[in-house]
mmCIF file of C-alpha atoms in Angstrom:
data_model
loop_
_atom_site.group_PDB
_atom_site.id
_atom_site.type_symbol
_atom_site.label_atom_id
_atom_site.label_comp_id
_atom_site.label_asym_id
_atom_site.label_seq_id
_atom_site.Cartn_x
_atom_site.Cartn_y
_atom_site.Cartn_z
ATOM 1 C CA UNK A 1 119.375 272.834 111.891
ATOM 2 C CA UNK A 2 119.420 270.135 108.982
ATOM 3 C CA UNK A 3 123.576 270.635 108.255
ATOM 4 C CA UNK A 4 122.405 270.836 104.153
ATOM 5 C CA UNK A 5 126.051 272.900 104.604
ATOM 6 C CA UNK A 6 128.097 270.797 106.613
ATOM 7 C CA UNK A 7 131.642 270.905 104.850
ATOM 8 C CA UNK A 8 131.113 274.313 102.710
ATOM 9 C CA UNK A 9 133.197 277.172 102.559
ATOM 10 C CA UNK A 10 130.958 280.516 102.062
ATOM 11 C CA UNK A 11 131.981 283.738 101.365
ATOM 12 C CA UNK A 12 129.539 286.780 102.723
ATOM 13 C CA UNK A 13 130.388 290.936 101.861
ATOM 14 C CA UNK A 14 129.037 292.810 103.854
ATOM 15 C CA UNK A 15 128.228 289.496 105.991
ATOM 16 C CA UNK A 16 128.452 291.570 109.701
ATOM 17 C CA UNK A 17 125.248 294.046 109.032
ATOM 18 C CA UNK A 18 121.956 293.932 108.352
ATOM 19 C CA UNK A 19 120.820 291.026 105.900
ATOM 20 C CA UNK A 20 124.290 289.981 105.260
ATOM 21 C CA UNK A 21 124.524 289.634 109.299
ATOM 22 C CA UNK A 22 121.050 287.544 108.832
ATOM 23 C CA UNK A 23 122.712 285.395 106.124
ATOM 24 C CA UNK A 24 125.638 284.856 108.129
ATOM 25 C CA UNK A 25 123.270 283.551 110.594
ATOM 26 C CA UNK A 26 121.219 280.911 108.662
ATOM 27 C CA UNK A 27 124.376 279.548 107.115
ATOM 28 C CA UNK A 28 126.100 278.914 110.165
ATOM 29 C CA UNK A 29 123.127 277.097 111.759
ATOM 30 C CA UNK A 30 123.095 274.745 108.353
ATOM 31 C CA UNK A 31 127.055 274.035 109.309
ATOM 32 C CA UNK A 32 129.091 275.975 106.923
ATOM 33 C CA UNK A 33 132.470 277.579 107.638
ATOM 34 C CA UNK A 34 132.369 281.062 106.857
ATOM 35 C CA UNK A 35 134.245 284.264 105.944
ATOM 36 C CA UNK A 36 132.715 287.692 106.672
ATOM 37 C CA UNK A 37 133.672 290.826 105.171
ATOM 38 C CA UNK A 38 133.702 293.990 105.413
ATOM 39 C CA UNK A 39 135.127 297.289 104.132
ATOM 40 C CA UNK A 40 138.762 297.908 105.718
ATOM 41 C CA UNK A 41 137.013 300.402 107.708
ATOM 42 C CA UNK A 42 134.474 298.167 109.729
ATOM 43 C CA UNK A 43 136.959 295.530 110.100
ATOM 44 C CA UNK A 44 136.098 295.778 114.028
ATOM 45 C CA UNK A 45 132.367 295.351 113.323
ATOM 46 C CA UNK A 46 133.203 291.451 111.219
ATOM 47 C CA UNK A 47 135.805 290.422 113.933
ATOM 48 C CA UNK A 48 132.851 291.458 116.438
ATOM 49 C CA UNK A 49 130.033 289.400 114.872
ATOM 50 C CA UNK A 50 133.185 286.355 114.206
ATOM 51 C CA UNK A 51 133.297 286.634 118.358
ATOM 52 C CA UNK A 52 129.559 285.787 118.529
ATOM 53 C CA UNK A 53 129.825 283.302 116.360
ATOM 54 C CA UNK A 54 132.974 281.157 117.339
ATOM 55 C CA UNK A 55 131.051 281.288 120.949
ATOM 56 C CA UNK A 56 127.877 279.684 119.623
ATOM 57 C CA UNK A 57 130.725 276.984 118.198
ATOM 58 C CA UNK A 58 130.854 277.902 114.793
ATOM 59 C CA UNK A 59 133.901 278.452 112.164
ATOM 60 C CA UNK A 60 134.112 281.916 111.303
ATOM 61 C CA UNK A 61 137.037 283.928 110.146
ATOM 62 C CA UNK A 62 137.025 288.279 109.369
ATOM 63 C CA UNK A 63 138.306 289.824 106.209
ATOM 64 C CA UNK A 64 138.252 293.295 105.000
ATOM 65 C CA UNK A 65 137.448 294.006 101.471
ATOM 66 C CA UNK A 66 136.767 296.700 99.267
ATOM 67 C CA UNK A 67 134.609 295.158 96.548
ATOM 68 C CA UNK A 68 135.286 297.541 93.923
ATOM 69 C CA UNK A 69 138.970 296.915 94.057
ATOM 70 C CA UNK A 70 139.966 293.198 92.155
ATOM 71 C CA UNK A 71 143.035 292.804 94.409
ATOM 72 C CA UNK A 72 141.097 293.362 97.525
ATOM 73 C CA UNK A 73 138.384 290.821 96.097
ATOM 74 C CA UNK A 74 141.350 288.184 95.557
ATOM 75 C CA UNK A 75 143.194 288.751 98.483
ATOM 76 C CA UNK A 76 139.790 288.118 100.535
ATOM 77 C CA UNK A 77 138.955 284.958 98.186
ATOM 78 C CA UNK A 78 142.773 283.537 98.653
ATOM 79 C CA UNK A 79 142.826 284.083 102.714
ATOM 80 C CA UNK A 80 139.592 282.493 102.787
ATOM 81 C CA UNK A 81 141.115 279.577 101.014
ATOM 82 C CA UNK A 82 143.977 279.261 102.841
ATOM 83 C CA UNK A 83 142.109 278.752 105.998
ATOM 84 C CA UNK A 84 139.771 276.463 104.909
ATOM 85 C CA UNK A 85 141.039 274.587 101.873
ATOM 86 C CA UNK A 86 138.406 276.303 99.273
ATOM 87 C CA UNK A 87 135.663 278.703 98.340
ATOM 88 C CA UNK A 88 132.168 276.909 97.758
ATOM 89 C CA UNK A 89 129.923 279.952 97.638
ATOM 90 C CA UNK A 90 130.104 283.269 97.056
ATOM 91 C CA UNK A 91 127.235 285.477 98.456
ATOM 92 C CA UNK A 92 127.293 289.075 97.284
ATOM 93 C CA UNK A 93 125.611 290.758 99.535
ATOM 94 C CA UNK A 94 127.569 294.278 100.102
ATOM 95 C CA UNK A 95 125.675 297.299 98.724
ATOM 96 C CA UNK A 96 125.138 300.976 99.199
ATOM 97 C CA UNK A 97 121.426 300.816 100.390
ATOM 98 C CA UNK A 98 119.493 302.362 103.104
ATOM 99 C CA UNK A 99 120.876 305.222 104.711
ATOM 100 C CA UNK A 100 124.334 304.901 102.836
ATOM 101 C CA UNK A 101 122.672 304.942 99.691
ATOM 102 C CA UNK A 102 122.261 308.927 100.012
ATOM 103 C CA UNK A 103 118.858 309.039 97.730
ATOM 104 C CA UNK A 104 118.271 312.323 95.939
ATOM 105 C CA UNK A 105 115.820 312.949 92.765
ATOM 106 C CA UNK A 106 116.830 312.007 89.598
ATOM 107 C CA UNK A 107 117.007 315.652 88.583
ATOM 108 C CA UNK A 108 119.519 316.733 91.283
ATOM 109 C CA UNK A 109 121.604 313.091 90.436
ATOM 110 C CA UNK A 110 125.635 313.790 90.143
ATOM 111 C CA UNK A 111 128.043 311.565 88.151
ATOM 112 C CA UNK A 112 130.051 310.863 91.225
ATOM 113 C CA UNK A 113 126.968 309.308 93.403
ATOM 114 C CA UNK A 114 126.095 307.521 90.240
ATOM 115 C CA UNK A 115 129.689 306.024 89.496
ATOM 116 C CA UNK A 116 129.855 305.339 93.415
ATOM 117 C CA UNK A 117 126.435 303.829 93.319
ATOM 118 C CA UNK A 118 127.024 301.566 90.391
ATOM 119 C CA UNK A 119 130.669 301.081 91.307
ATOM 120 C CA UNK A 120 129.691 299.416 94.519
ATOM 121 C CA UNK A 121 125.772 297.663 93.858
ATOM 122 C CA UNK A 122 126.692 296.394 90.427
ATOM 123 C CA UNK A 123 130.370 296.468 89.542
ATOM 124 C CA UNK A 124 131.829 295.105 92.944
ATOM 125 C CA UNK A 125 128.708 291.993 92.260
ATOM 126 C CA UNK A 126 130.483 291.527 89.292
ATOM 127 C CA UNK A 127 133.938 291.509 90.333
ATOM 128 C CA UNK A 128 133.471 289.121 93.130
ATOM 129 C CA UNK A 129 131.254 286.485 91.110
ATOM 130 C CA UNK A 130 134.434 286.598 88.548
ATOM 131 C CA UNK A 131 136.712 285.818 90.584
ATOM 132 C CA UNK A 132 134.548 283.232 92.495
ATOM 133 C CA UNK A 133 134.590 281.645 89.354
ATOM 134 C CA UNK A 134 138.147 281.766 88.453
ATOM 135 C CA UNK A 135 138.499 280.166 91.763
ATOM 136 C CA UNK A 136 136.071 277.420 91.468
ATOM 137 C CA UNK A 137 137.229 276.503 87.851
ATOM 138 C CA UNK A 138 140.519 275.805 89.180
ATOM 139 C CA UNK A 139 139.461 273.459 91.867
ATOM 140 C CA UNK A 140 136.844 271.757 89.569
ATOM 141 C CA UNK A 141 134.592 270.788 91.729
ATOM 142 C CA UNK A 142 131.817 273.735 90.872
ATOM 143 C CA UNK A 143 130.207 275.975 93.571
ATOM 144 C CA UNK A 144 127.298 278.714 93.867
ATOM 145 C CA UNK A 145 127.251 281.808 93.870
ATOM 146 C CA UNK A 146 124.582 284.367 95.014
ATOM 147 C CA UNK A 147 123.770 287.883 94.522
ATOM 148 C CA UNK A 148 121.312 289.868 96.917
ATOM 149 C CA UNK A 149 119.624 292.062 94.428
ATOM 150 C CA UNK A 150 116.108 294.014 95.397
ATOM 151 C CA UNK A 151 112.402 294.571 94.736
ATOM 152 C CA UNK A 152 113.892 297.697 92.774
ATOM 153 C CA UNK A 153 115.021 295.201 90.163
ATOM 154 C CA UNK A 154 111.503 295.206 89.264
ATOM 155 C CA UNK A 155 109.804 298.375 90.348
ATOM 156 C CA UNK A 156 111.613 301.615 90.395
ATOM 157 C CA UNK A 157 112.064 303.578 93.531
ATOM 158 C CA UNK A 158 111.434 307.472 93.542
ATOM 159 C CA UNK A 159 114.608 309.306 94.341
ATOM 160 C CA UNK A 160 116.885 306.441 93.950
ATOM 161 C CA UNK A 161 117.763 305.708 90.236
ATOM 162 C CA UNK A 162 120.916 304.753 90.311
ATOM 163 C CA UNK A 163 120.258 302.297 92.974
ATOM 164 C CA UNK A 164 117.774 300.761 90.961
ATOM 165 C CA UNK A 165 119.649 300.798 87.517
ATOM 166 C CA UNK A 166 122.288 298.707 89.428
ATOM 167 C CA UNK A 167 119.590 296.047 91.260
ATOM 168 C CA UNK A 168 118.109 296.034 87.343
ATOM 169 C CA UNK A 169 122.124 295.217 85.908
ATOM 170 C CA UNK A 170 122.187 292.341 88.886
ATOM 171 C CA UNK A 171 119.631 290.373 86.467
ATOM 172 C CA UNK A 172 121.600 290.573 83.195
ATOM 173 C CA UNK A 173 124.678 289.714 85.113
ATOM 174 C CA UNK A 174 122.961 286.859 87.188
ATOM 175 C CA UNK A 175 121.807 285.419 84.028
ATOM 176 C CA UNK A 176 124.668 285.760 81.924
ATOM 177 C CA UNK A 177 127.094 284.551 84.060
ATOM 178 C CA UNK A 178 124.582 281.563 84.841
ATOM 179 C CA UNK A 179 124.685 280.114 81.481
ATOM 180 C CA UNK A 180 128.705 280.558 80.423
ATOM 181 C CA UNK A 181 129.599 279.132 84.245
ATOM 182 C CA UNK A 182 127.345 276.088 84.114
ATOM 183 C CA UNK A 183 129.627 273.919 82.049
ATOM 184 C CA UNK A 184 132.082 274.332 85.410
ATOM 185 C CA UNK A 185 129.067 273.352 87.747
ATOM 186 C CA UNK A 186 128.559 276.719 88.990
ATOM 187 C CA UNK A 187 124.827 278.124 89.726
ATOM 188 C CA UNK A 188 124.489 281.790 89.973
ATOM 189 C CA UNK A 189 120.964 283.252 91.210
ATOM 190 C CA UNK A 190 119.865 286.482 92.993
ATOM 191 C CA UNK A 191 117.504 286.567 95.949
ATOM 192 C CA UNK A 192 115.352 289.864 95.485
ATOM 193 C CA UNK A 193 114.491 291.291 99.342
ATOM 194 C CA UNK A 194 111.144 293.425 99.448
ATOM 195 C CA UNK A 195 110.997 295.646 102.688
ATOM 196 C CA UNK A 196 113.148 294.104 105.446
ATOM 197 C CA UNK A 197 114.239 295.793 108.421
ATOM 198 C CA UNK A 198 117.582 296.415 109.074
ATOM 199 C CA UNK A 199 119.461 299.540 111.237
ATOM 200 C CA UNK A 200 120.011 301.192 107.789
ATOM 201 C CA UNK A 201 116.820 300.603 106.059
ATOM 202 C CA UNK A 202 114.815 301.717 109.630
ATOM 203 C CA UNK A 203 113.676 304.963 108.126
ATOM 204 C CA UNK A 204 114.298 304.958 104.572
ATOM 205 C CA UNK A 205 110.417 305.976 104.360
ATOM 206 C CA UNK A 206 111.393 309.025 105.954
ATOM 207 C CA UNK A 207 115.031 309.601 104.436
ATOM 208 C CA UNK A 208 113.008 309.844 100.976
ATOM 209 C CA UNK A 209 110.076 312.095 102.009
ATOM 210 C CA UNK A 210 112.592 314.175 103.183
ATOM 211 C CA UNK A 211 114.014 314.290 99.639
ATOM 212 C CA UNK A 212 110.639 315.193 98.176
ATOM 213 C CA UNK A 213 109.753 311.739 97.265
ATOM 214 C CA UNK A 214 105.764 310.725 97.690
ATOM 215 C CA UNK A 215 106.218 307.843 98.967
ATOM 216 C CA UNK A 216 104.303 305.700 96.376
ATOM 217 C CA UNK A 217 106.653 303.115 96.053
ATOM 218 C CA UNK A 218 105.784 302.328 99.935
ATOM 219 C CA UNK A 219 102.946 300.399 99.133
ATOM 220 C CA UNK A 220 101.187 297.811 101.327
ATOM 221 C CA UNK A 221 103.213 294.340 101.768
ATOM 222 C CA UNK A 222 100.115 291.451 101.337
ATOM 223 C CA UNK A 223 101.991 289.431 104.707
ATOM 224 C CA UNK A 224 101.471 293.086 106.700
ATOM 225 C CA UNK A 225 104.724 293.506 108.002
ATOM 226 C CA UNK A 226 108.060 293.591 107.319
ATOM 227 C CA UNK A 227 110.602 290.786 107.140
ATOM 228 C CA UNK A 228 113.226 289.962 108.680
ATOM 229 C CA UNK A 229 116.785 289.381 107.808
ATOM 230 C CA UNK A 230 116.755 285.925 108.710
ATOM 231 C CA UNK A 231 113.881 285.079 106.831
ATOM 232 C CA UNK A 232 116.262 286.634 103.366
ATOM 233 C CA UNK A 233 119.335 284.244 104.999
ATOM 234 C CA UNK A 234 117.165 281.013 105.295
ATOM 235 C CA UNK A 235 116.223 281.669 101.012
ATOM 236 C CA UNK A 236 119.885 282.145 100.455
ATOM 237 C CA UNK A 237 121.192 278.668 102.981
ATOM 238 C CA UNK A 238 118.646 277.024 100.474
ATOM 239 C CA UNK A 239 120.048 278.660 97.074
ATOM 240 C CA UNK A 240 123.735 277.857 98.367
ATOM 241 C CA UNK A 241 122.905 274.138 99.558
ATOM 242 C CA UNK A 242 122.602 270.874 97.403
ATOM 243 C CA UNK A 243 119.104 270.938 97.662
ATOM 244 C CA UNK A 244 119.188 273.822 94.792
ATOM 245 C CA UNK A 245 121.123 272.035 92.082
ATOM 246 C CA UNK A 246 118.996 272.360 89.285
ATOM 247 C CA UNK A 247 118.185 276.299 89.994
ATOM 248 C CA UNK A 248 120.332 278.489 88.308
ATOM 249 C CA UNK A 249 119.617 281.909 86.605
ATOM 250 C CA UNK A 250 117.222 282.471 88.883
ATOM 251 C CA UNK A 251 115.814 285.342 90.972
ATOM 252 C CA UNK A 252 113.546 284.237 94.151
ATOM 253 C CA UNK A 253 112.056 287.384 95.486
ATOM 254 C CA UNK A 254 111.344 287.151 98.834
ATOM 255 C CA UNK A 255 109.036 290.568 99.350
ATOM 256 C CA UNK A 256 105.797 289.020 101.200
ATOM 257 C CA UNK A 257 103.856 289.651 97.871
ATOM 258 C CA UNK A 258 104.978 292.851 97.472
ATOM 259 C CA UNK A 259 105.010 292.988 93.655
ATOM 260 C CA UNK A 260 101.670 291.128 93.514
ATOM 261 C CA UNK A 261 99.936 293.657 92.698
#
């Protein structure tokens, strides 16, 4: 552990599963104080994860959020605040993916999974790095914010096209709100996962075969395996530390040279 967050405040949705649990993880080795949350729902699964991580002597507090809704998204950003003093970072890392994204082909698509889809992987990204901001511009002293987009920001995935039209919005946001919040000292950058295995993701191979997908998109990873959530959270300690203060606008895509070829 190097501290590089020793003293910051960080936000994580979705921070108790899969690569937000991984996230959680790497930033509480570097020393920050963080704030996991979770849909109202799976409130039990964040205060479970806050257990294992007050025990290991770290600061961590639960919150359940609904990203799509603005006064859930301030609530969690002003309890947050009033237990530690501030919000430095702002990971958004919640998203309808794996198993709960509930691929289908394009053809058989409905305009409620697509308005859920987008609601959730694009609008509630959006949402949350607002009112980050708004947060941050009132206490001055700048902050970072980061967005867990995907591979499928680059290449589409069969049977999943609303997933991917949301990873693809991630970029416009990321970059947009990089250069109108950099006069306030805030960096905003997505970290782009490749095939990393989480409980939900396990058999997404499967889930789309079983949709009639070919299974193209599966194609060989160069490092022959793949990663691991901690290996996405150690990227994103980095982004949300000091040591990145000249990267904004910025997606690192951490996919073992997946879209090398």
């Amino acid at each position: 552990m190097s501290g590089r967050l020793q003293g910051k405040v960080i936000i994580i949705t979705g921070g108790a599963t899969g690569i937000g649990w991984g996230i959680a993880q790497s930033c509480a080795r570097e020393g920050a104080s963080l704030a996991l949350a979770q849909r109202p729902a799976d409130i039990a699964i964040a205060e479970e994860k806050v257990a294992i991580l007050r025990a290991a002597g770290h600061q961590a507090l639960a919150v359940g959020c609904d990203i799509t809704r603005r006064e859930l998204v301030r609530d969690m950003i002003k309890r947050t605040a009033a237990a530690y003093g501030r919000v430095d970072v702002m990971i958004n890392n919640a998203a309808l993916t794996g198993a709960s994204a509930d691929v289908r082909p394009f053809l058989e698509e409905t305009d409620e999974h697509w308005r859920r889809t987008i609601d959730v992987n694009l609008t509630g990204a959006f949402i949350c790095t607002q009112e980050a901001a708004f947060s941050m511009i009132e206490r001055g002293e700048g902050g970072s914010i980061i967005t867990i987009s995907s591979v499928a920001q680059f290449a589409a995935q069969e049977n999943a096209t609303p997933y991917g039209a949301a990873k693809a919005g991630l970029d416009g946001l990321c970059k947009g709100a990089a250069i109108e919040l950099a006069p306030h000292g805030i960096r905003v950058n997505l970290v782009a996962p490749g095939e990393i295995y989480t409980e939900s993701s396990a058999d997404f191979a499967e889930q789309v075969a079983e949709t009639g997908g070919s299974g193209k998109y599966f194609r060989h990873t160069p490092l022959g395996r793949r990663g691991q959530v901690d290996e996405i959270g150690d990227v994103v300690a980095f982004l949300a530390s000091d040591e990145a203060s000249f990267v904004t606008g910025a997606t690192w895509r951490v996919d073992g040279g997946f879209l090398s070829y």
